[in-house]
mmCIF file with all atom_site columns, C-alpha atoms in Angstrom:
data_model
loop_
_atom_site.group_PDB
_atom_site.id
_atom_site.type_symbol
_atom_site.label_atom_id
_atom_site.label_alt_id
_atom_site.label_comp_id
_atom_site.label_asym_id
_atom_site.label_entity_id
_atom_site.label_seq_id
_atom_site.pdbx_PDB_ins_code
_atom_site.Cartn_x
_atom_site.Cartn_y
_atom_site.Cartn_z
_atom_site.occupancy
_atom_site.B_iso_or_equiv
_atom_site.pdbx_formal_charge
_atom_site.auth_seq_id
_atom_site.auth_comp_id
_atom_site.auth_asym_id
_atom_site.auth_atom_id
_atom_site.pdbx_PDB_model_num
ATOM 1   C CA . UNK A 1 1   ? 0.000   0.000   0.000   1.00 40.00 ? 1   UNK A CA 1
ATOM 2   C CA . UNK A 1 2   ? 1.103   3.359   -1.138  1.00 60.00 ? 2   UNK A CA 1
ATOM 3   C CA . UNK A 1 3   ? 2.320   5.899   2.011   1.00 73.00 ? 3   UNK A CA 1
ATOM 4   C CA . UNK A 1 4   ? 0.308   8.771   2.259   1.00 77.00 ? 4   UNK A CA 1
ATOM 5   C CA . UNK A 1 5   ? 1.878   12.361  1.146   1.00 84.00 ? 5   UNK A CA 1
ATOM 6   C CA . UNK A 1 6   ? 0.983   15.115  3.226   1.00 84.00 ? 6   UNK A CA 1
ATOM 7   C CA . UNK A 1 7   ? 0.432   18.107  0.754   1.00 85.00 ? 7   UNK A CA 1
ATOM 8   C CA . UNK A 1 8   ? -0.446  20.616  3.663   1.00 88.00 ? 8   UNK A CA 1
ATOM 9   C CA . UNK A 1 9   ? 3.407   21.574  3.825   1.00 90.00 ? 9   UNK A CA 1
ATOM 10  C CA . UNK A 1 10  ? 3.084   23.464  0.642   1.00 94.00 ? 10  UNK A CA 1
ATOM 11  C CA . UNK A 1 11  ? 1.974   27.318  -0.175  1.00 94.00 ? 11  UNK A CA 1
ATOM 12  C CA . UNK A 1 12  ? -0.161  27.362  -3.328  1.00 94.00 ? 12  UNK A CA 1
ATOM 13  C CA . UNK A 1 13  ? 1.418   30.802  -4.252  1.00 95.00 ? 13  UNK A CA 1
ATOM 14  C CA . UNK A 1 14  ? 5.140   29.661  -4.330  1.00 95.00 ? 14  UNK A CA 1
ATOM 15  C CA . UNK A 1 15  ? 6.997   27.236  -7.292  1.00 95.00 ? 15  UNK A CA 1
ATOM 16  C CA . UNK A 1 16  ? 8.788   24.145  -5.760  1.00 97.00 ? 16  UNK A CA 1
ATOM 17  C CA . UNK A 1 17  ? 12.006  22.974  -7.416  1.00 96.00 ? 17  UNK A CA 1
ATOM 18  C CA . UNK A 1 18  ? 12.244  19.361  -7.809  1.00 96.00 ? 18  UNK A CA 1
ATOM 19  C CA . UNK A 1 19  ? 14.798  18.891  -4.607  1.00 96.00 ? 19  UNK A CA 1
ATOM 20  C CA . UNK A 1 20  ? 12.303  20.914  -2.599  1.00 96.00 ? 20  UNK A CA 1
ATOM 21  C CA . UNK A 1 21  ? 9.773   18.838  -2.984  1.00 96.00 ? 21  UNK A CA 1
ATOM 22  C CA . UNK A 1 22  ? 11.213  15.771  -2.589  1.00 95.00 ? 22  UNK A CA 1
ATOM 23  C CA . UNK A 1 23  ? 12.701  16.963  1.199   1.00 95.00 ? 23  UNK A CA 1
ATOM 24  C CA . UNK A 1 24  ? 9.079   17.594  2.013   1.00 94.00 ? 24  UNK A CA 1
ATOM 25  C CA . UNK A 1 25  ? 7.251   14.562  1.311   1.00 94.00 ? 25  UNK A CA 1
ATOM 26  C CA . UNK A 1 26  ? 10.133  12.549  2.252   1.00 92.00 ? 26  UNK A CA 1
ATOM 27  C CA . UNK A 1 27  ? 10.722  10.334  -1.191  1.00 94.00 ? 27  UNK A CA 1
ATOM 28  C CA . UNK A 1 28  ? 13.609  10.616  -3.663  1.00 95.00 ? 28  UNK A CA 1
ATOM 29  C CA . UNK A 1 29  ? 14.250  12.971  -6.595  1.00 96.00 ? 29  UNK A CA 1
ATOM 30  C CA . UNK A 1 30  ? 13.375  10.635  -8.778  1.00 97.00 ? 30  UNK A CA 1
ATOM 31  C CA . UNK A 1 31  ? 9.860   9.838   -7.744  1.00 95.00 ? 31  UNK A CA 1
ATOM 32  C CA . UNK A 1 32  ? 9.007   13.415  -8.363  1.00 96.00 ? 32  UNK A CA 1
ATOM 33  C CA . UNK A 1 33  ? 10.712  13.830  -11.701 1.00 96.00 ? 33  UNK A CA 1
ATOM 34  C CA . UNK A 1 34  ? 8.630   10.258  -12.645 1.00 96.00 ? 34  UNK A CA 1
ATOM 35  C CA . UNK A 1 35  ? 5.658   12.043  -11.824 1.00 95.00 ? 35  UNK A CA 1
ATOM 36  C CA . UNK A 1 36  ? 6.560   14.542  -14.503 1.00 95.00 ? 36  UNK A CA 1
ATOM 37  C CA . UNK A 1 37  ? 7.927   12.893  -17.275 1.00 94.00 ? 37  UNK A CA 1
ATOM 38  C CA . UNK A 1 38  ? 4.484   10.781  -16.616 1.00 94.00 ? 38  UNK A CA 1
ATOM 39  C CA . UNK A 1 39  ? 2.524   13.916  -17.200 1.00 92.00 ? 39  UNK A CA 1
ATOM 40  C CA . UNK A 1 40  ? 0.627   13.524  -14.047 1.00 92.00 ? 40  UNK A CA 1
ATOM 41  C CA . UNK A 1 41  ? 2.774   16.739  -12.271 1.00 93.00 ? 41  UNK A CA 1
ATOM 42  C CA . UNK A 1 42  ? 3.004   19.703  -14.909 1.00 92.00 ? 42  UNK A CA 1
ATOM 43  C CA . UNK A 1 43  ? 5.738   21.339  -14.523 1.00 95.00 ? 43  UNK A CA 1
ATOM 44  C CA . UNK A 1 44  ? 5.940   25.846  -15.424 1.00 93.00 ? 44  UNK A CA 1
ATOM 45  C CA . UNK A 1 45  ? 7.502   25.534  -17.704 1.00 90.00 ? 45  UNK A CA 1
ATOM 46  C CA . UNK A 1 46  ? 10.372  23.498  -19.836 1.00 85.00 ? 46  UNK A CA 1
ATOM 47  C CA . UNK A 1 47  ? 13.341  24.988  -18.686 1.00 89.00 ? 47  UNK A CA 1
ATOM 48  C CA . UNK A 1 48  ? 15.684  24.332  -15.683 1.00 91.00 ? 48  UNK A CA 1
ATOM 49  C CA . UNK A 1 49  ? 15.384  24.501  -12.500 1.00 93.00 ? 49  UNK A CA 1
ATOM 50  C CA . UNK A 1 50  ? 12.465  22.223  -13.274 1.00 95.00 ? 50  UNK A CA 1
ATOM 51  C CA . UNK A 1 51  ? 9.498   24.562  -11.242 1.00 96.00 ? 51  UNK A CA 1
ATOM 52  C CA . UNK A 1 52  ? 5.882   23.002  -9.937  1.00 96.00 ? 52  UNK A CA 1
ATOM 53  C CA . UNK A 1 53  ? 3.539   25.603  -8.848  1.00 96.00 ? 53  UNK A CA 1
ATOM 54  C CA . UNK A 1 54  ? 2.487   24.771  -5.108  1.00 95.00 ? 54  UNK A CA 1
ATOM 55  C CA . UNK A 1 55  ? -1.322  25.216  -6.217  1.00 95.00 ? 55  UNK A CA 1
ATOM 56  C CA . UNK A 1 56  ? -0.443  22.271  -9.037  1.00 95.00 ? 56  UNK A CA 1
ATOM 57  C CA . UNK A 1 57  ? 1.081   20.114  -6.578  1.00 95.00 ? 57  UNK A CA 1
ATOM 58  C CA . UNK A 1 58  ? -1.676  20.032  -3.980  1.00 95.00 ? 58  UNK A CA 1
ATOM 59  C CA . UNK A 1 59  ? -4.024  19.397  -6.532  1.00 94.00 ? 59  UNK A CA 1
ATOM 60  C CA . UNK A 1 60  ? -1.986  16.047  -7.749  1.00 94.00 ? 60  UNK A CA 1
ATOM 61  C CA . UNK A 1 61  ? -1.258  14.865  -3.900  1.00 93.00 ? 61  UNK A CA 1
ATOM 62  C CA . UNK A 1 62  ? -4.939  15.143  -3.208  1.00 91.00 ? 62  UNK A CA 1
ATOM 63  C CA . UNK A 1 63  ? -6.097  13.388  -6.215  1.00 90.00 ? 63  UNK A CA 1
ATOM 64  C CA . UNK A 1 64  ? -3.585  10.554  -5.440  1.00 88.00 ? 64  UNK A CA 1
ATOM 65  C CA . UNK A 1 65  ? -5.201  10.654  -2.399  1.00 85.00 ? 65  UNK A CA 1
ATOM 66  C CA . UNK A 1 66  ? -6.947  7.196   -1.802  1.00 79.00 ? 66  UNK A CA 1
ATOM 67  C CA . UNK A 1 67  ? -10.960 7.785   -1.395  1.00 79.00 ? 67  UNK A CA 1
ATOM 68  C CA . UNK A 1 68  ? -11.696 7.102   2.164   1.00 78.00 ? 68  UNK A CA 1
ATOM 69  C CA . UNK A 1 69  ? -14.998 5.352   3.536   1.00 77.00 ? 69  UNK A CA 1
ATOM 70  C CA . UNK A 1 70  ? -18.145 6.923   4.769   1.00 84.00 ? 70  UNK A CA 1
ATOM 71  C CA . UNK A 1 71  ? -19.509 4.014   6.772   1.00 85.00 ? 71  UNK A CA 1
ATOM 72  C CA . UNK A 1 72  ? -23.490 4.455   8.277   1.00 85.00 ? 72  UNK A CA 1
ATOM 73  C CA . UNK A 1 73  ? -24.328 4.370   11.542  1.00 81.00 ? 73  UNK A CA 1
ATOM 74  C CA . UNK A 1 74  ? -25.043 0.794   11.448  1.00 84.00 ? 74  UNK A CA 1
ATOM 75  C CA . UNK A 1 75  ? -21.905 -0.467  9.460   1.00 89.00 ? 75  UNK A CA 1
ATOM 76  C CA . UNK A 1 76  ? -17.972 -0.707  10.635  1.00 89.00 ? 76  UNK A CA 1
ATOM 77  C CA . UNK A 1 77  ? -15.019 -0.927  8.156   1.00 91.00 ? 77  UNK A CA 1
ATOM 78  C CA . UNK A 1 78  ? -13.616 -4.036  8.070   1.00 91.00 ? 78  UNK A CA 1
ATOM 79  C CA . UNK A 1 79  ? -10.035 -4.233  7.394   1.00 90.00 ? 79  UNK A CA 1
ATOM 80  C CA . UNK A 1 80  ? -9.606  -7.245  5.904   1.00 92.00 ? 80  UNK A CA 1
ATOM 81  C CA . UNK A 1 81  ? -13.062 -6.523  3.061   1.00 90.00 ? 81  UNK A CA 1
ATOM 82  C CA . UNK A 1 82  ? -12.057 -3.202  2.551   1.00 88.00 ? 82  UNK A CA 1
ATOM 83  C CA . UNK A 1 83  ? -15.171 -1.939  2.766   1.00 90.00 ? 83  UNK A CA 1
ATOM 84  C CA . UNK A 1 84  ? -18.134 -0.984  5.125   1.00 92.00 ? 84  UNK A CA 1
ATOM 85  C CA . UNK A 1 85  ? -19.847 -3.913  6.774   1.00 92.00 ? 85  UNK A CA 1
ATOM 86  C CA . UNK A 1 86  ? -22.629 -4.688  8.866   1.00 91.00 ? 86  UNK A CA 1
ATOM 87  C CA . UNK A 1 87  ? -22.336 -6.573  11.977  1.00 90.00 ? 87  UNK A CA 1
ATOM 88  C CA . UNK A 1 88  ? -23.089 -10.484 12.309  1.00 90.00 ? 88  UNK A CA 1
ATOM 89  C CA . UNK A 1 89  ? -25.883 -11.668 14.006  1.00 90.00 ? 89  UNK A CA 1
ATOM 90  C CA . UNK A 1 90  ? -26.850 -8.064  14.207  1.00 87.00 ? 90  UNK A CA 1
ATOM 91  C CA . UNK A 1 91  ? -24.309 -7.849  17.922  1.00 89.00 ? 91  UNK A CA 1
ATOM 92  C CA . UNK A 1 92  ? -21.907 -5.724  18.859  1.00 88.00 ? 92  UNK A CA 1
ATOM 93  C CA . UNK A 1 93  ? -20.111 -5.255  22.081  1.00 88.00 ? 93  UNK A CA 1
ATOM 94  C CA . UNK A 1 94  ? -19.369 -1.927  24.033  1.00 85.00 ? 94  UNK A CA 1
ATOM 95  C CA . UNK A 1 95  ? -15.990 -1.435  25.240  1.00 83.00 ? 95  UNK A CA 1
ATOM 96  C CA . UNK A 1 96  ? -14.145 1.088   27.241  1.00 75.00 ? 96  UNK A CA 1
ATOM 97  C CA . UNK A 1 97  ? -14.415 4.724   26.555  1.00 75.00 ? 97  UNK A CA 1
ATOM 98  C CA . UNK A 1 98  ? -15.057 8.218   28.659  1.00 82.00 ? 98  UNK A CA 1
ATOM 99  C CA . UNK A 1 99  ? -17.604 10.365  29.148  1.00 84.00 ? 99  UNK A CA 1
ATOM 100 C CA . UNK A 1 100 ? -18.356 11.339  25.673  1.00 86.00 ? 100 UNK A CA 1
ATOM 101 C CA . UNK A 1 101 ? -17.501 8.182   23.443  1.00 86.00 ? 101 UNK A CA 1
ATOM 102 C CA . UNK A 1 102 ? -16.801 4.821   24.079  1.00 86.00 ? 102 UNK A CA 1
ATOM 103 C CA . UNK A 1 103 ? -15.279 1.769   21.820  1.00 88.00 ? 103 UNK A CA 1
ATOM 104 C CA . UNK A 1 104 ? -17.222 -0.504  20.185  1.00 89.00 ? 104 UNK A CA 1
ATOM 105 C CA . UNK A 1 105 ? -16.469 -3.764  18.294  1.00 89.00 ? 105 UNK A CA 1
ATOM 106 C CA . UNK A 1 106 ? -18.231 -6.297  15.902  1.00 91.00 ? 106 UNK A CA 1
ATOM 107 C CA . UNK A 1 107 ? -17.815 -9.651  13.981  1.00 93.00 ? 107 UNK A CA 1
ATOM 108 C CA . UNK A 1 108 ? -17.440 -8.610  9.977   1.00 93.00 ? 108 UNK A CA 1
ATOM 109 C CA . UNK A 1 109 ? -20.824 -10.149 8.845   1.00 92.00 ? 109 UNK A CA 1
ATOM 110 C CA . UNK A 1 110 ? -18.689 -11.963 5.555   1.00 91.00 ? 110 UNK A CA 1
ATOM 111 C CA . UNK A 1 111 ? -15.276 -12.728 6.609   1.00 91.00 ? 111 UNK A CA 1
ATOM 112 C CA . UNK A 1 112 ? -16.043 -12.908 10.924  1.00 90.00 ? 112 UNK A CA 1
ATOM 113 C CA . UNK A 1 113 ? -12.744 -10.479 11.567  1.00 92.00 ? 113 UNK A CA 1
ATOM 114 C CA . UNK A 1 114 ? -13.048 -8.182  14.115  1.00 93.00 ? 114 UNK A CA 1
ATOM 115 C CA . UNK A 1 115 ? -14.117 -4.696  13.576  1.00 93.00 ? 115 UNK A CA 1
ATOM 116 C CA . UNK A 1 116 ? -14.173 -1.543  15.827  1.00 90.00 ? 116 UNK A CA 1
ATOM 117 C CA . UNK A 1 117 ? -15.320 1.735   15.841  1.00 90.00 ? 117 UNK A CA 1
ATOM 118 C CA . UNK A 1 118 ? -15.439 4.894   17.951  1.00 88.00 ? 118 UNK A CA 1
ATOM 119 C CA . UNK A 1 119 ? -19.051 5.697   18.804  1.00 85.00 ? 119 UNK A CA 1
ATOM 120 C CA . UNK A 1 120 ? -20.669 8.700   20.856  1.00 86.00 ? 120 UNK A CA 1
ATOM 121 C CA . UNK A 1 121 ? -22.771 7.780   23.862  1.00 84.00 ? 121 UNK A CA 1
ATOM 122 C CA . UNK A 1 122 ? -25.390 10.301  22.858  1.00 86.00 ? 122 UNK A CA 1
ATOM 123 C CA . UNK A 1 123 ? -25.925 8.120   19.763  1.00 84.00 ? 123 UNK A CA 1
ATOM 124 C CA . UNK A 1 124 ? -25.977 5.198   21.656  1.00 82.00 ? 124 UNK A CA 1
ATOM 125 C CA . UNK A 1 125 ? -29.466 4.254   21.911  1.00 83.00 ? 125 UNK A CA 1
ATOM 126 C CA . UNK A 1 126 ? -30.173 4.489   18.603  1.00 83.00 ? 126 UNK A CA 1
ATOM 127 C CA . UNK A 1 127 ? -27.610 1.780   17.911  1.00 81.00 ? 127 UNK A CA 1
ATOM 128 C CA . UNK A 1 128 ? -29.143 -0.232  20.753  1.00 80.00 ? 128 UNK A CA 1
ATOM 129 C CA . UNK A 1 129 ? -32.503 -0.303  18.548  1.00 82.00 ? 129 UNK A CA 1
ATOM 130 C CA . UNK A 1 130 ? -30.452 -1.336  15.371  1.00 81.00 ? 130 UNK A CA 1
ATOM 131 C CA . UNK A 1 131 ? -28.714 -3.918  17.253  1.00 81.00 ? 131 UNK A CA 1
ATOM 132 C CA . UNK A 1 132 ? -27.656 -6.489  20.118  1.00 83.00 ? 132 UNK A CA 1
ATOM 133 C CA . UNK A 1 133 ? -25.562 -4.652  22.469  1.00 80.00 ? 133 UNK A CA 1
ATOM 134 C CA . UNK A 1 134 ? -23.573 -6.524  24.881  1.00 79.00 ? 134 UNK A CA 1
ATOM 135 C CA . UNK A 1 135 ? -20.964 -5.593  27.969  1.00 70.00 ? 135 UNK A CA 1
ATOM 136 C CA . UNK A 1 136 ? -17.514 -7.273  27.321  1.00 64.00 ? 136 UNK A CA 1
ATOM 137 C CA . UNK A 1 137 ? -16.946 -10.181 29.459  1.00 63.00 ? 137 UNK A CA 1
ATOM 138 C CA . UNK A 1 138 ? -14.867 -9.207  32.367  1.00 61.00 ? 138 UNK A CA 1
ATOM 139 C CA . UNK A 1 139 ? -11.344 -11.484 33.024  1.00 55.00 ? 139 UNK A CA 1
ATOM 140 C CA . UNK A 1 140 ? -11.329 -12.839 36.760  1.00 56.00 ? 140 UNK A CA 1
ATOM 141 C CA . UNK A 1 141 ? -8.647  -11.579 38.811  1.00 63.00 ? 141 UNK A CA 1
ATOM 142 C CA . UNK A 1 142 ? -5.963  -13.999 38.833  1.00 57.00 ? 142 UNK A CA 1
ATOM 143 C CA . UNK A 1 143 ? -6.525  -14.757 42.629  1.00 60.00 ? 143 UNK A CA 1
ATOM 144 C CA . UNK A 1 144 ? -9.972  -15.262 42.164  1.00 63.00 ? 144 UNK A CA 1
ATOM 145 C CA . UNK A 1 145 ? -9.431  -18.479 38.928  1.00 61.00 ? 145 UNK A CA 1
ATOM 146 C CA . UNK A 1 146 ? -9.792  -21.892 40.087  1.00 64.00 ? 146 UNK A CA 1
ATOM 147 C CA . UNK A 1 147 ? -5.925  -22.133 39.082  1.00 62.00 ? 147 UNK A CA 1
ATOM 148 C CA . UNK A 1 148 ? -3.830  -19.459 39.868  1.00 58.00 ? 148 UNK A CA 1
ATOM 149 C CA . UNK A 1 149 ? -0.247  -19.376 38.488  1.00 59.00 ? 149 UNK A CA 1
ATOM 150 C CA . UNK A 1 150 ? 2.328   -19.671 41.176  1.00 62.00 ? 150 UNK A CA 1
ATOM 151 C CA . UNK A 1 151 ? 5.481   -18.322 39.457  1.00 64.00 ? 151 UNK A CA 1
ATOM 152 C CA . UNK A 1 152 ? 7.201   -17.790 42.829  1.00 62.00 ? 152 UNK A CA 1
ATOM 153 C CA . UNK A 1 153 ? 10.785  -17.960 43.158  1.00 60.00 ? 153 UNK A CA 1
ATOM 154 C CA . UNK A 1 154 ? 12.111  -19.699 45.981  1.00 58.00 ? 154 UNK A CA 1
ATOM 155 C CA . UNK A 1 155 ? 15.621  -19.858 47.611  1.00 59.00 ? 155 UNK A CA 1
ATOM 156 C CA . UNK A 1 156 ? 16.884  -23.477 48.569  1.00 63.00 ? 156 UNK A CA 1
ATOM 157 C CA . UNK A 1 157 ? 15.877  -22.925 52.173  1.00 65.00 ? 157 UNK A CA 1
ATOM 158 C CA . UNK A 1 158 ? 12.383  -22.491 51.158  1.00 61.00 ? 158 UNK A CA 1
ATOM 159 C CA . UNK A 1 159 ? 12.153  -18.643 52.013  1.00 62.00 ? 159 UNK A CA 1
ATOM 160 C CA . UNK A 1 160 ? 11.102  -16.308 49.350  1.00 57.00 ? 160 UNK A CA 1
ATOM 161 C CA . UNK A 1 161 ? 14.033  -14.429 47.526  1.00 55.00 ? 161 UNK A CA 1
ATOM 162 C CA . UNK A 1 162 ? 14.128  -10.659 48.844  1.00 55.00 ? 162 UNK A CA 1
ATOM 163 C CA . UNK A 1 163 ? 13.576  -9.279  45.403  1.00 54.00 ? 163 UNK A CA 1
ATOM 164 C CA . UNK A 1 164 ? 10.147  -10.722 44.915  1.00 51.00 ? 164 UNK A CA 1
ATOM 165 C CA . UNK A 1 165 ? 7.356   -9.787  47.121  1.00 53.00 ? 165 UNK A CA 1
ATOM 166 C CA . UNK A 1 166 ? 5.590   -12.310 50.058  1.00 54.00 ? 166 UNK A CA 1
ATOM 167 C CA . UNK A 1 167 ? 3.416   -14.635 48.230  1.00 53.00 ? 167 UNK A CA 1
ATOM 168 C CA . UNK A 1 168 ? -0.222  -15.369 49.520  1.00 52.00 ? 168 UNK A CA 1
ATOM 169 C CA . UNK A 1 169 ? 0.330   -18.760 49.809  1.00 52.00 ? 169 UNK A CA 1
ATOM 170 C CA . UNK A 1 170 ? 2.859   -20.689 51.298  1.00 54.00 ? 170 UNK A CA 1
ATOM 171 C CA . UNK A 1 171 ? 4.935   -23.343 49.491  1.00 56.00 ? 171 UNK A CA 1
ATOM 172 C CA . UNK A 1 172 ? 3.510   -26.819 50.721  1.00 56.00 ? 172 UNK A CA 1
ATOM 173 C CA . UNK A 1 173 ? 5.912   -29.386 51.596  1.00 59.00 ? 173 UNK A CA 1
ATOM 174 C CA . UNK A 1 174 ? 6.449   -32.841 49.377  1.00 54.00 ? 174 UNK A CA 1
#
């Protein structure tokens, strides 16, 4: 996938030289004079310094530009599709967030990859009607599992080494 060129660097009332505008966005010389001799960057004129108007310039970087997604309320982009998708099952599940927004996540309805997507909490009931809404399942706290790991290093004598804290249970004997 092609990087992204930021075109936001350059005036549209000043000509860039070739060098110039290969510092800013960061790719060689020759990239930019490609663009040129493909006719896609039109250049002042045809003598030297080879000159791009900044106005010119901006226009090409935007229209190279990939077209980004406008997903609806109801869809998520999935990553994998490339393009907006519903949820399966019609579920989603709320994640963390603050007071204004919050994270929320969905199975891709075609290809079952995860999808997320930041969501307001003033729209939130409206995506409630549309569909399932779920909590996330909570992770016990290691103490609490059935069980727990007991990575606890312990010296020959059976004491705890001073560089790891007291563990809450005490090494049974064989």
């Amino acid at each position: 996938m092609a990087r992204r060129l930021n075109g936001r660097s350059f005036s549209i009332h000043r000509a860039y030289t070739v060098s110039e505008i290969a510092d800013k966005l960061q790719v060689h010389r020759q990239t930019v004079l490609r663009w040129i001799r493909a006719g896609e960057l039109l250049p002042v004129d045809g003598s030297r310094p080879i000159l791009v108007e900044g106005e010119t310039l901006k226009a090409y970087l935007k229209a190279r530009q990939p077209k980004r997604h406008k997903c609806a309320p109801d869809e998520w982009f999935c990553m994998k599709c490339r393009t907006p998708r519903k949820a399966a099952f019609g579920e989603c599940e709320i994640l963390t967030g603050n007071r204004a927004s919050c994270n929320i996540r969905a199975l891709c309805e075609d290809c079952a990859t995860l999808m997320h997507k930041r969501f307001s909490l003033a729209r939130l009931p409206a995506l409630a009607t549309a569909f399932t809404v779920s909590a996330p399942q909570h992770l016990k706290h290691l103490m609490d599992s059935i069980h727990p790991c007991l990575n606890v290093h312990y010296r020959e004598d059976g004491k705890t080494c001073p560089n790891h804290p007291p563990s809450h249970r005490q090494k049974t004997p064989v």
